[in-house]
PDB file of C-alpha atoms in Angstrom:
ATOM      1  CA  MET A  29     -53.053 103.134  53.786  1.00  0.00           C
ATOM      2  CA  SER A  30     -55.596 101.931  51.299  1.00  0.00           C
ATOM      3  CA  ASP A  31     -58.241  99.273  51.376  1.00  0.00           C
ATOM      4  CA  PRO A  32     -57.537  97.189  48.249  1.00  0.00           C
ATOM      5  CA  THR A  33     -61.246  96.949  47.580  1.00  0.00           C
ATOM      6  CA  GLU A  34     -61.617 100.720  47.311  1.00  0.00           C
ATOM      7  CA  GLY A  35     -62.275 101.937  43.774  1.00  0.00           C
ATOM      8  CA  THR A  36     -61.865  98.538  42.164  1.00  0.00           C
ATOM      9  CA  ASP A  37     -62.524  97.940  38.486  1.00  0.00           C
ATOM     10  CA  ALA A  38     -63.507  94.684  36.893  1.00  0.00           C
ATOM     11  CA  ALA A  39     -60.387  92.702  36.112  1.00  0.00           C
ATOM     12  CA  GLY A  40     -61.432  92.322  32.514  1.00  0.00           C
ATOM     13  CA  GLY A  41     -62.523  95.862  31.798  1.00  0.00           C
ATOM     14  CA  GLY A  42     -60.689  98.438  33.887  1.00  0.00           C
ATOM     15  CA  ALA A  43     -57.076  98.120  32.783  1.00  0.00           C
ATOM     16  CA  GLY A  44     -57.239 100.932  30.250  1.00  0.00           C
ATOM     17  CA  ALA A  45     -53.769 102.217  29.540  1.00  0.00           C
ATOM     18  CA  ARG A  46     -52.407 100.893  32.835  1.00  0.00           C
ATOM     19  CA  HIS A  47     -49.450  98.567  32.655  1.00  0.00           C
ATOM     20  CA  VAL A  48     -47.265  97.059  35.347  1.00  0.00           C
ATOM     21  CA  ARG A  49     -44.450  94.519  35.220  1.00  0.00           C
ATOM     22  CA  VAL A  50     -44.639  91.965  38.035  1.00  0.00           C
ATOM     23  CA  VAL A  51     -42.519  89.144  39.459  1.00  0.00           C
ATOM     24  CA  LEU A  52     -44.213  86.344  41.437  1.00  0.00           C
ATOM     25  CA  VAL A  53     -42.260  84.930  44.390  1.00  0.00           C
ATOM     26  CA  ASP A  54     -43.810  81.898  46.070  1.00  0.00           C
ATOM     27  CA  ASP A  55     -42.462  78.432  46.798  1.00  0.00           C
ATOM     28  CA  HIS A  56     -45.652  76.699  45.644  1.00  0.00           C
ATOM     29  CA  ARG A  57     -45.614  76.275  41.870  1.00  0.00           C
ATOM     30  CA  MET A  58     -49.338  75.584  41.647  1.00  0.00           C
ATOM     31  CA  PHE A  59     -50.108  78.793  43.506  1.00  0.00           C
ATOM     32  CA  ARG A  60     -47.880  80.783  41.136  1.00  0.00           C
ATOM     33  CA  THR A  61     -49.635  79.152  38.207  1.00  0.00           C
ATOM     34  CA  GLY A  62     -53.006  80.112  39.645  1.00  0.00           C
ATOM     35  CA  VAL A  63     -52.004  83.727  40.226  1.00  0.00           C
ATOM     36  CA  GLN A  64     -50.528  83.920  36.742  1.00  0.00           C
ATOM     37  CA  ALA A  65     -53.794  82.653  35.269  1.00  0.00           C
ATOM     38  CA  GLU A  66     -55.824  85.079  37.380  1.00  0.00           C
ATOM     39  CA  ILE A  67     -53.902  88.307  36.791  1.00  0.00           C
ATOM     40  CA  GLY A  68     -51.502  87.655  33.915  1.00  0.00           C
ATOM     41  CA  GLN A  69     -53.840  88.208  30.945  1.00  0.00           C
ATOM     42  CA  THR A  70     -52.035  91.445  30.120  1.00  0.00           C
ATOM     43  CA  GLU A  71     -54.435  92.761  27.480  1.00  0.00           C
ATOM     44  CA  GLN A  72     -57.304  92.549  29.960  1.00  0.00           C
ATOM     45  CA  THR A  73     -55.590  93.313  33.273  1.00  0.00           C
ATOM     46  CA  GLY A  74     -52.592  95.464  32.361  1.00  0.00           C
ATOM     47  CA  VAL A  75     -50.404  93.120  34.445  1.00  0.00           C
ATOM     48  CA  GLU A  76     -47.398  91.534  32.747  1.00  0.00           C
ATOM     49  CA  VAL A  77     -45.760  88.739  34.727  1.00  0.00           C
ATOM     50  CA  VAL A  78     -42.076  88.951  33.760  1.00  0.00           C
ATOM     51  CA  GLY A  79     -40.631  86.359  36.122  1.00  0.00           C
ATOM     52  CA  GLU A  80     -41.204  83.808  38.875  1.00  0.00           C
ATOM     53  CA  ALA A  81     -39.118  82.482  41.756  1.00  0.00           C
ATOM     54  CA  ALA A  82     -39.497  79.788  44.406  1.00  0.00           C
ATOM     55  CA  ASP A  83     -36.817  80.701  46.963  1.00  0.00           C
ATOM     56  CA  VAL A  84     -34.727  83.623  48.164  1.00  0.00           C
ATOM     57  CA  ASP A  85     -31.755  83.170  45.825  1.00  0.00           C
ATOM     58  CA  GLN A  86     -33.977  82.720  42.770  1.00  0.00           C
ATOM     59  CA  ALA A  87     -36.021  85.748  43.789  1.00  0.00           C
ATOM     60  CA  VAL A  88     -33.019  88.048  44.094  1.00  0.00           C
ATOM     61  CA  THR A  89     -31.639  86.815  40.762  1.00  0.00           C
ATOM     62  CA  VAL A  90     -34.918  87.225  38.880  1.00  0.00           C
ATOM     63  CA  ILE A  91     -35.786  90.591  40.434  1.00  0.00           C
ATOM     64  CA  THR A  92     -32.328  91.985  39.709  1.00  0.00           C
ATOM     65  CA  ALA A  93     -32.436  90.725  36.118  1.00  0.00           C
ATOM     66  CA  THR A  94     -35.956  91.879  35.253  1.00  0.00           C
ATOM     67  CA  ARG A  95     -36.288  95.034  37.401  1.00  0.00           C
ATOM     68  CA  PRO A  96     -40.097  94.739  37.759  1.00  0.00           C
ATOM     69  CA  GLU A  97     -42.191  97.565  39.114  1.00  0.00           C
ATOM     70  CA  VAL A  98     -43.932  95.321  41.657  1.00  0.00           C
ATOM     71  CA  VAL A  99     -42.968  92.030  43.294  1.00  0.00           C
ATOM     72  CA  LEU A 100     -45.658  89.804  44.799  1.00  0.00           C
ATOM     73  CA  LEU A 101     -43.734  88.302  47.703  1.00  0.00           C
ATOM     74  CA  ASP A 102     -44.621  85.354  49.896  1.00  0.00           C
ATOM     75  CA  VAL A 103     -43.484  85.689  53.502  1.00  0.00           C
ATOM     76  CA  HIS A 104     -42.267  82.129  54.077  1.00  0.00           C
ATOM     77  CA  LEU A 105     -39.648  81.077  51.539  1.00  0.00           C
ATOM     78  CA  PRO A 106     -36.706  78.656  51.523  1.00  0.00           C
ATOM     79  CA  GLY A 107     -33.443  80.499  52.097  1.00  0.00           C
ATOM     80  CA  GLY A 108     -34.482  83.066  54.682  1.00  0.00           C
ATOM     81  CA  GLY A 109     -38.012  84.165  53.876  1.00  0.00           C
ATOM     82  CA  GLY A 110     -39.463  87.302  52.374  1.00  0.00           C
ATOM     83  CA  VAL A 111     -37.562  89.525  54.796  1.00  0.00           C
ATOM     84  CA  GLU A 112     -34.255  88.249  53.389  1.00  0.00           C
ATOM     85  CA  VAL A 113     -35.404  89.013  49.842  1.00  0.00           C
ATOM     86  CA  LEU A 114     -36.245  92.554  50.954  1.00  0.00           C
ATOM     87  CA  ARG A 115     -32.882  92.965  52.666  1.00  0.00           C
ATOM     88  CA  ARG A 116     -30.956  91.846  49.604  1.00  0.00           C
ATOM     89  CA  CYS A 117     -33.083  93.951  47.265  1.00  0.00           C
ATOM     90  CA  ALA A 118     -32.850  97.123  49.367  1.00  0.00           C
ATOM     91  CA  PRO A 119     -30.785  98.985  46.732  1.00  0.00           C
ATOM     92  CA  LEU A 120     -33.457  98.285  44.114  1.00  0.00           C
ATOM     93  CA  MET A 121     -36.214  99.575  46.401  1.00  0.00           C
ATOM     94  CA  SER A 122     -34.375 102.833  46.976  1.00  0.00           C
ATOM     95  CA  ASP A 123     -33.623 103.510  43.310  1.00  0.00           C
ATOM     96  CA  ALA A 124     -35.042 106.984  42.721  1.00  0.00           C
ATOM     97  CA  GLU A 125     -35.581 106.528  38.980  1.00  0.00           C
ATOM     98  CA  GLN A 126     -36.855 102.939  38.799  1.00  0.00           C
ATOM     99  CA  PRO A 127     -37.863 101.653  42.255  1.00  0.00           C
ATOM    100  CA  VAL A 128     -38.884  98.047  42.708  1.00  0.00           C
ATOM    101  CA  ARG A 129     -41.833  97.914  45.095  1.00  0.00           C
ATOM    102  CA  PHE A 130     -42.949  94.873  47.078  1.00  0.00           C
ATOM    103  CA  LEU A 131     -46.439  93.679  47.981  1.00  0.00           C
ATOM    104  CA  ALA A 132     -46.555  90.754  50.392  1.00  0.00           C
ATOM    105  CA  LEU A 133     -49.065  88.080  49.397  1.00  0.00           C
ATOM    106  CA  SER A 134     -49.295  85.400  52.045  1.00  0.00           C
ATOM    107  CA  VAL A 135     -51.594  82.890  53.681  1.00  0.00           C
ATOM    108  CA  SER A 136     -50.321  84.165  57.035  1.00  0.00           C
ATOM    109  CA  ASP A 137     -52.028  86.985  58.878  1.00  0.00           C
ATOM    110  CA  ALA A 138     -49.748  86.737  61.921  1.00  0.00           C
ATOM    111  CA  ALA A 139     -48.689  90.104  63.317  1.00  0.00           C
ATOM    112  CA  GLU A 140     -44.993  89.207  63.366  1.00  0.00           C
ATOM    113  CA  ASP A 141     -45.057  88.283  59.669  1.00  0.00           C
ATOM    114  CA  VAL A 142     -46.851  91.464  58.650  1.00  0.00           C
ATOM    115  CA  ILE A 143     -44.706  93.793  60.739  1.00  0.00           C
ATOM    116  CA  GLY A 144     -41.503  92.019  59.676  1.00  0.00           C
ATOM    117  CA  VAL A 145     -41.984  92.567  55.944  1.00  0.00           C
ATOM    118  CA  ILE A 146     -43.303  96.104  56.378  1.00  0.00           C
ATOM    119  CA  ARG A 147     -40.249  97.015  58.410  1.00  0.00           C
ATOM    120  CA  GLY A 148     -38.207  95.360  55.668  1.00  0.00           C
ATOM    121  CA  GLY A 149     -39.591  97.765  53.098  1.00  0.00           C
ATOM    122  CA  ALA A 150     -42.697  96.144  51.613  1.00  0.00           C
ATOM    123  CA  ARG A 151     -45.381  98.636  50.553  1.00  0.00           C
ATOM    124  CA  GLY A 152     -48.282  96.457  51.609  1.00  0.00           C
ATOM    125  CA  TYR A 153     -49.570  93.107  52.751  1.00  0.00           C
ATOM    126  CA  VAL A 154     -52.587  91.171  51.510  1.00  0.00           C
ATOM    127  CA  THR A 155     -53.674  87.632  52.294  1.00  0.00           C
ATOM    128  CA  LYS A 156     -54.252  84.880  49.770  1.00  0.00           C
ATOM    129  CA  THR A 157     -58.011  85.102  50.308  1.00  0.00           C
ATOM    130  CA  ILE A 158     -57.981  88.283  48.184  1.00  0.00           C
ATOM    131  CA  THR A 159     -59.915  88.181  44.912  1.00  0.00           C
ATOM    132  CA  GLY A 160     -58.174  88.486  41.566  1.00  0.00           C
ATOM    133  CA  THR A 161     -59.796  91.867  40.903  1.00  0.00           C
ATOM    134  CA  ASP A 162     -58.708  93.265  44.258  1.00  0.00           C
ATOM    135  CA  LEU A 163     -55.197  91.876  43.819  1.00  0.00           C
ATOM    136  CA  ILE A 164     -54.848  93.588  40.453  1.00  0.00           C
ATOM    137  CA  ASN A 165     -55.931  96.909  41.929  1.00  0.00           C
ATOM    138  CA  SER A 166     -53.591  96.431  44.897  1.00  0.00           C
ATOM    139  CA  ILE A 167     -50.683  95.862  42.505  1.00  0.00           C
ATOM    140  CA  PHE A 168     -51.405  99.104  40.665  1.00  0.00           C
ATOM    141  CA  ARG A 169     -51.757 101.032  43.915  1.00  0.00           C
ATOM    142  CA  VAL A 170     -48.383  99.774  45.091  1.00  0.00           C
ATOM    143  CA  GLN A 171     -46.879 100.667  41.707  1.00  0.00           C
ATOM    144  CA  GLU A 172     -48.096 104.216  42.282  1.00  0.00           C
ATOM    145  CA  GLY A 173     -46.444 104.339  45.701  1.00  0.00           C
ATOM    146  CA  ASP A 174     -49.519 103.741  47.844  1.00  0.00           C
ATOM    147  CA  ALA A 175     -49.523 101.470  50.902  1.00  0.00           C
ATOM    148  CA  VAL A 176     -52.092  98.685  50.649  1.00  0.00           C
ATOM    149  CA  PHE A 177     -53.313  96.267  53.310  1.00  0.00           C
ATOM    150  CA  SER A 178     -56.105  93.779  53.649  1.00  0.00           C
ATOM    151  CA  PRO A 179     -58.688  95.604  55.795  1.00  0.00           C
ATOM    152  CA  ARG A 180     -58.264  93.399  58.862  1.00  0.00           C
ATOM    153  CA  LEU A 181     -54.484  93.904  58.879  1.00  0.00           C
ATOM    154  CA  ALA A 182     -54.347  97.682  58.557  1.00  0.00           C
ATOM    155  CA  GLY A 183     -55.437  98.379  62.135  1.00  0.00           C
ATOM    156  CA  PHE A 184     -52.761  96.402  63.924  1.00  0.00           C
ATOM    157  CA  VAL A 185     -50.089  97.624  61.499  1.00  0.00           C
ATOM    158  CA  LEU A 186     -50.943 101.188  62.523  1.00  0.00           C
ATOM    159  CA  ASP A 187     -51.005 100.187  66.189  1.00  0.00           C
ATOM    160  CA  ALA A 188     -47.641  98.474  65.948  1.00  0.00           C
ATOM    161  CA  PHE A 189     -45.926 101.462  64.388  1.00  0.00           C
ATOM    162  CA  ALA A 190     -47.692 103.967  66.628  1.00  0.00           C
ATOM    163  CA  SER A 191     -46.449 102.115  69.706  1.00  0.00           C
ATOM    164  CA  THR A 192     -42.858 102.077  68.540  1.00  0.00           C
ATOM    165  CA  ASP A 193     -40.642 104.745  69.988  1.00  0.00           C
ATOM    166  CA  ALA A 194     -39.111 107.005  67.376  1.00  0.00           C
ATOM    167  CA  PRO A 195     -35.486 106.073  66.707  1.00  0.00           C
ATOM    168  CA  PRO A 196     -32.925 108.426  68.197  1.00  0.00           C
ATOM    169  CA  VAL A 197     -31.495 111.007  65.847  1.00  0.00           C
ATOM    170  CA  ASP A 198     -28.021 110.098  64.582  1.00  0.00           C
ATOM    171  CA  GLU A 199     -26.496 113.318  63.331  1.00  0.00           C
ATOM    172  CA  ASP A 200     -23.541 111.519  61.746  1.00  0.00           C
ATOM    173  CA  LEU A 201     -25.791 109.167  59.776  1.00  0.00           C
ATOM    174  CA  ASP A 202     -28.056 112.050  58.775  1.00  0.00           C
ATOM    175  CA  ARG A 203     -25.117 113.658  56.974  1.00  0.00           C
ATOM    176  CA  LEU A 204     -25.116 110.819  54.445  1.00  0.00           C
ATOM    177  CA  THR A 205     -27.302 110.669  51.372  1.00  0.00           C
ATOM    178  CA  GLN A 206     -29.470 107.599  50.780  1.00  0.00           C
ATOM    179  CA  ARG A 207     -27.035 106.280  48.173  1.00  0.00           C
ATOM    180  CA  GLU A 208     -24.074 106.831  50.534  1.00  0.00           C
ATOM    181  CA  ARG A 209     -25.904 104.811  53.200  1.00  0.00           C
ATOM    182  CA  GLU A 210     -26.430 101.970  50.738  1.00  0.00           C
ATOM    183  CA  VAL A 211     -22.733 101.939  49.849  1.00  0.00           C
ATOM    184  CA  LEU A 212     -21.825 102.136  53.545  1.00  0.00           C
ATOM    185  CA  ARG A 213     -23.897  99.061  54.388  1.00  0.00           C
ATOM    186  CA  LEU A 214     -22.467  97.031  51.524  1.00  0.00           C
ATOM    187  CA  ILE A 215     -18.895  98.008  52.386  1.00  0.00           C
ATOM    188  CA  ALA A 216     -19.528  97.048  55.997  1.00  0.00           C
ATOM    189  CA  ARG A 217     -20.836  93.654  54.846  1.00  0.00           C
ATOM    190  CA  GLY A 218     -17.547  92.993  53.092  1.00  0.00           C
ATOM    191  CA  TYR A 219     -18.526  93.609  49.469  1.00  0.00           C
ATOM    192  CA  ALA A 220     -15.792  94.601  47.018  1.00  0.00           C
ATOM    193  CA  TYR A 221     -16.195  97.794  44.994  1.00  0.00           C
ATOM    194  CA  LYS A 222     -16.997  95.805  41.833  1.00  0.00           C
ATOM    195  CA  GLU A 223     -19.706  93.852  43.645  1.00  0.00           C
ATOM    196  CA  ILE A 224     -21.238  97.057  45.010  1.00  0.00           C
ATOM    197  CA  ALA A 225     -21.193  98.631  41.565  1.00  0.00           C
ATOM    198  CA  LYS A 226     -23.012  95.627  40.137  1.00  0.00           C
ATOM    199  CA  GLN A 227     -25.645  95.567  42.875  1.00  0.00           C
ATOM    200  CA  LEU A 228     -26.371  99.301  42.673  1.00  0.00           C
ATOM    201  CA  PHE A 229     -26.047  99.549  38.878  1.00  0.00           C
ATOM    202  CA  ILE A 230     -23.361 102.233  39.087  1.00  0.00           C
ATOM    203  CA  SER A 231     -19.722 102.389  38.051  1.00  0.00           C
ATOM    204  CA  VAL A 232     -16.796 101.377  40.244  1.00  0.00           C
ATOM    205  CA  LYS A 233     -15.569 104.955  40.062  1.00  0.00           C
ATOM    206  CA  THR A 234     -18.900 106.172  41.429  1.00  0.00           C
ATOM    207  CA  VAL A 235     -18.628 103.663  44.280  1.00  0.00           C
ATOM    208  CA  GLU A 236     -15.162 104.997  45.080  1.00  0.00           C
ATOM    209  CA  SER A 237     -16.519 108.549  45.112  1.00  0.00           C
ATOM    210  CA  HIS A 238     -19.314 107.575  47.503  1.00  0.00           C
ATOM    211  CA  VAL A 239     -16.875 105.791  49.823  1.00  0.00           C
ATOM    212  CA  SER A 240     -14.600 108.834  49.862  1.00  0.00           C
ATOM    213  CA  ALA A 241     -17.571 111.060  50.695  1.00  0.00           C
ATOM    214  CA  VAL A 242     -18.682 108.741  53.509  1.00  0.00           C
ATOM    215  CA  LEU A 243     -15.188 108.592  55.016  1.00  0.00           C
ATOM    216  CA  ARG A 244     -14.904 112.365  54.834  1.00  0.00           C
ATOM    217  CA  LYS A 245     -18.306 113.060  56.380  1.00  0.00           C
ATOM    218  CA  LEU A 246     -17.791 110.541  59.180  1.00  0.00           C
ATOM    219  CA  GLN A 247     -14.159 111.539  59.711  1.00  0.00           C
ATOM    220  CA  LEU A 248     -12.920 107.985  59.253  1.00  0.00           C
ATOM    221  CA  SER A 249      -9.684 106.836  57.619  1.00  0.00           C
ATOM    222  CA  ASN A 250     -10.413 103.510  55.927  1.00  0.00           C
ATOM    223  CA  ARG A 251     -13.018 100.824  55.260  1.00  0.00           C
ATOM    224  CA  HIS A 252     -12.068  98.910  58.414  1.00  0.00           C
ATOM    225  CA  GLU A 253     -12.970 101.896  60.583  1.00  0.00           C
ATOM    226  CA  LEU A 254     -16.104 102.331  58.487  1.00  0.00           C
ATOM    227  CA  THR A 255     -17.102  98.712  59.124  1.00  0.00           C
ATOM    228  CA  ARG A 256     -16.640  99.099  62.877  1.00  0.00           C
ATOM    229  CA  TRP A 257     -18.661 102.332  62.799  1.00  0.00           C
ATOM    230  CA  ALA A 258     -21.542 100.688  60.924  1.00  0.00           C
ATOM    231  CA  THR A 259     -21.478  97.564  63.100  1.00  0.00           C
ATOM    232  CA  ALA A 260     -21.622  99.617  66.295  1.00  0.00           C
ATOM    233  CA  ARG A 261     -24.819 101.235  64.977  1.00  0.00           C
ATOM    234  CA  ARG A 262     -26.285  97.896  63.851  1.00  0.00           C
ATOM    235  CA  LEU A 263     -26.455  99.055  60.245  1.00  0.00           C
ATOM    236  CA  VAL A 264     -24.926  95.884  58.806  1.00  0.00           C
TER     237      VAL A 264
END
């Protein structure tokens, strides 16, 4: 985990050849405007703001349409909060070729908020007291796959995860690839093959192949049995 202040460059002079596409998700328009003004001077910062959203539905729509490299995500949003955005964007986060990574940017430093979005898949969490220079560097670190936290938050994040018992090994689930697990969850949630194909940016035929592989590996006969299997393991 990195301190966002480590190795910072001046916002106006350290961008070099760096470039990152970013979506801002926050329900306060004036805050989005301020962040855009602070980090969005692409020639100076290397940050290109490609979209904005004010609630969960808008966020999912904009993120899916623009496929940014990093999303700055507020924790408290109309429609279910940042955790719901992460849940609905899970297939984009797990894309091996073009992953969308999330950095929480919130006024809250409550433990439950931090742990919730990290468990949901966010790569880091910084508070809105962060400077523009440090935010820019945090964005690039997240783009590179690093985990970034405001210094005061890193300690209790480590403590929270260290105190959590390791999940039991599920040999059946371990037989599935990451993509097969994604298809499994969407099938169990009632999505049609066409809807799954659209969400995962694959063909319907590929979805069918993944479903067949899942049924074979789990020794199940149909999607109804698959749904019951996933629900019993709280994967839905």
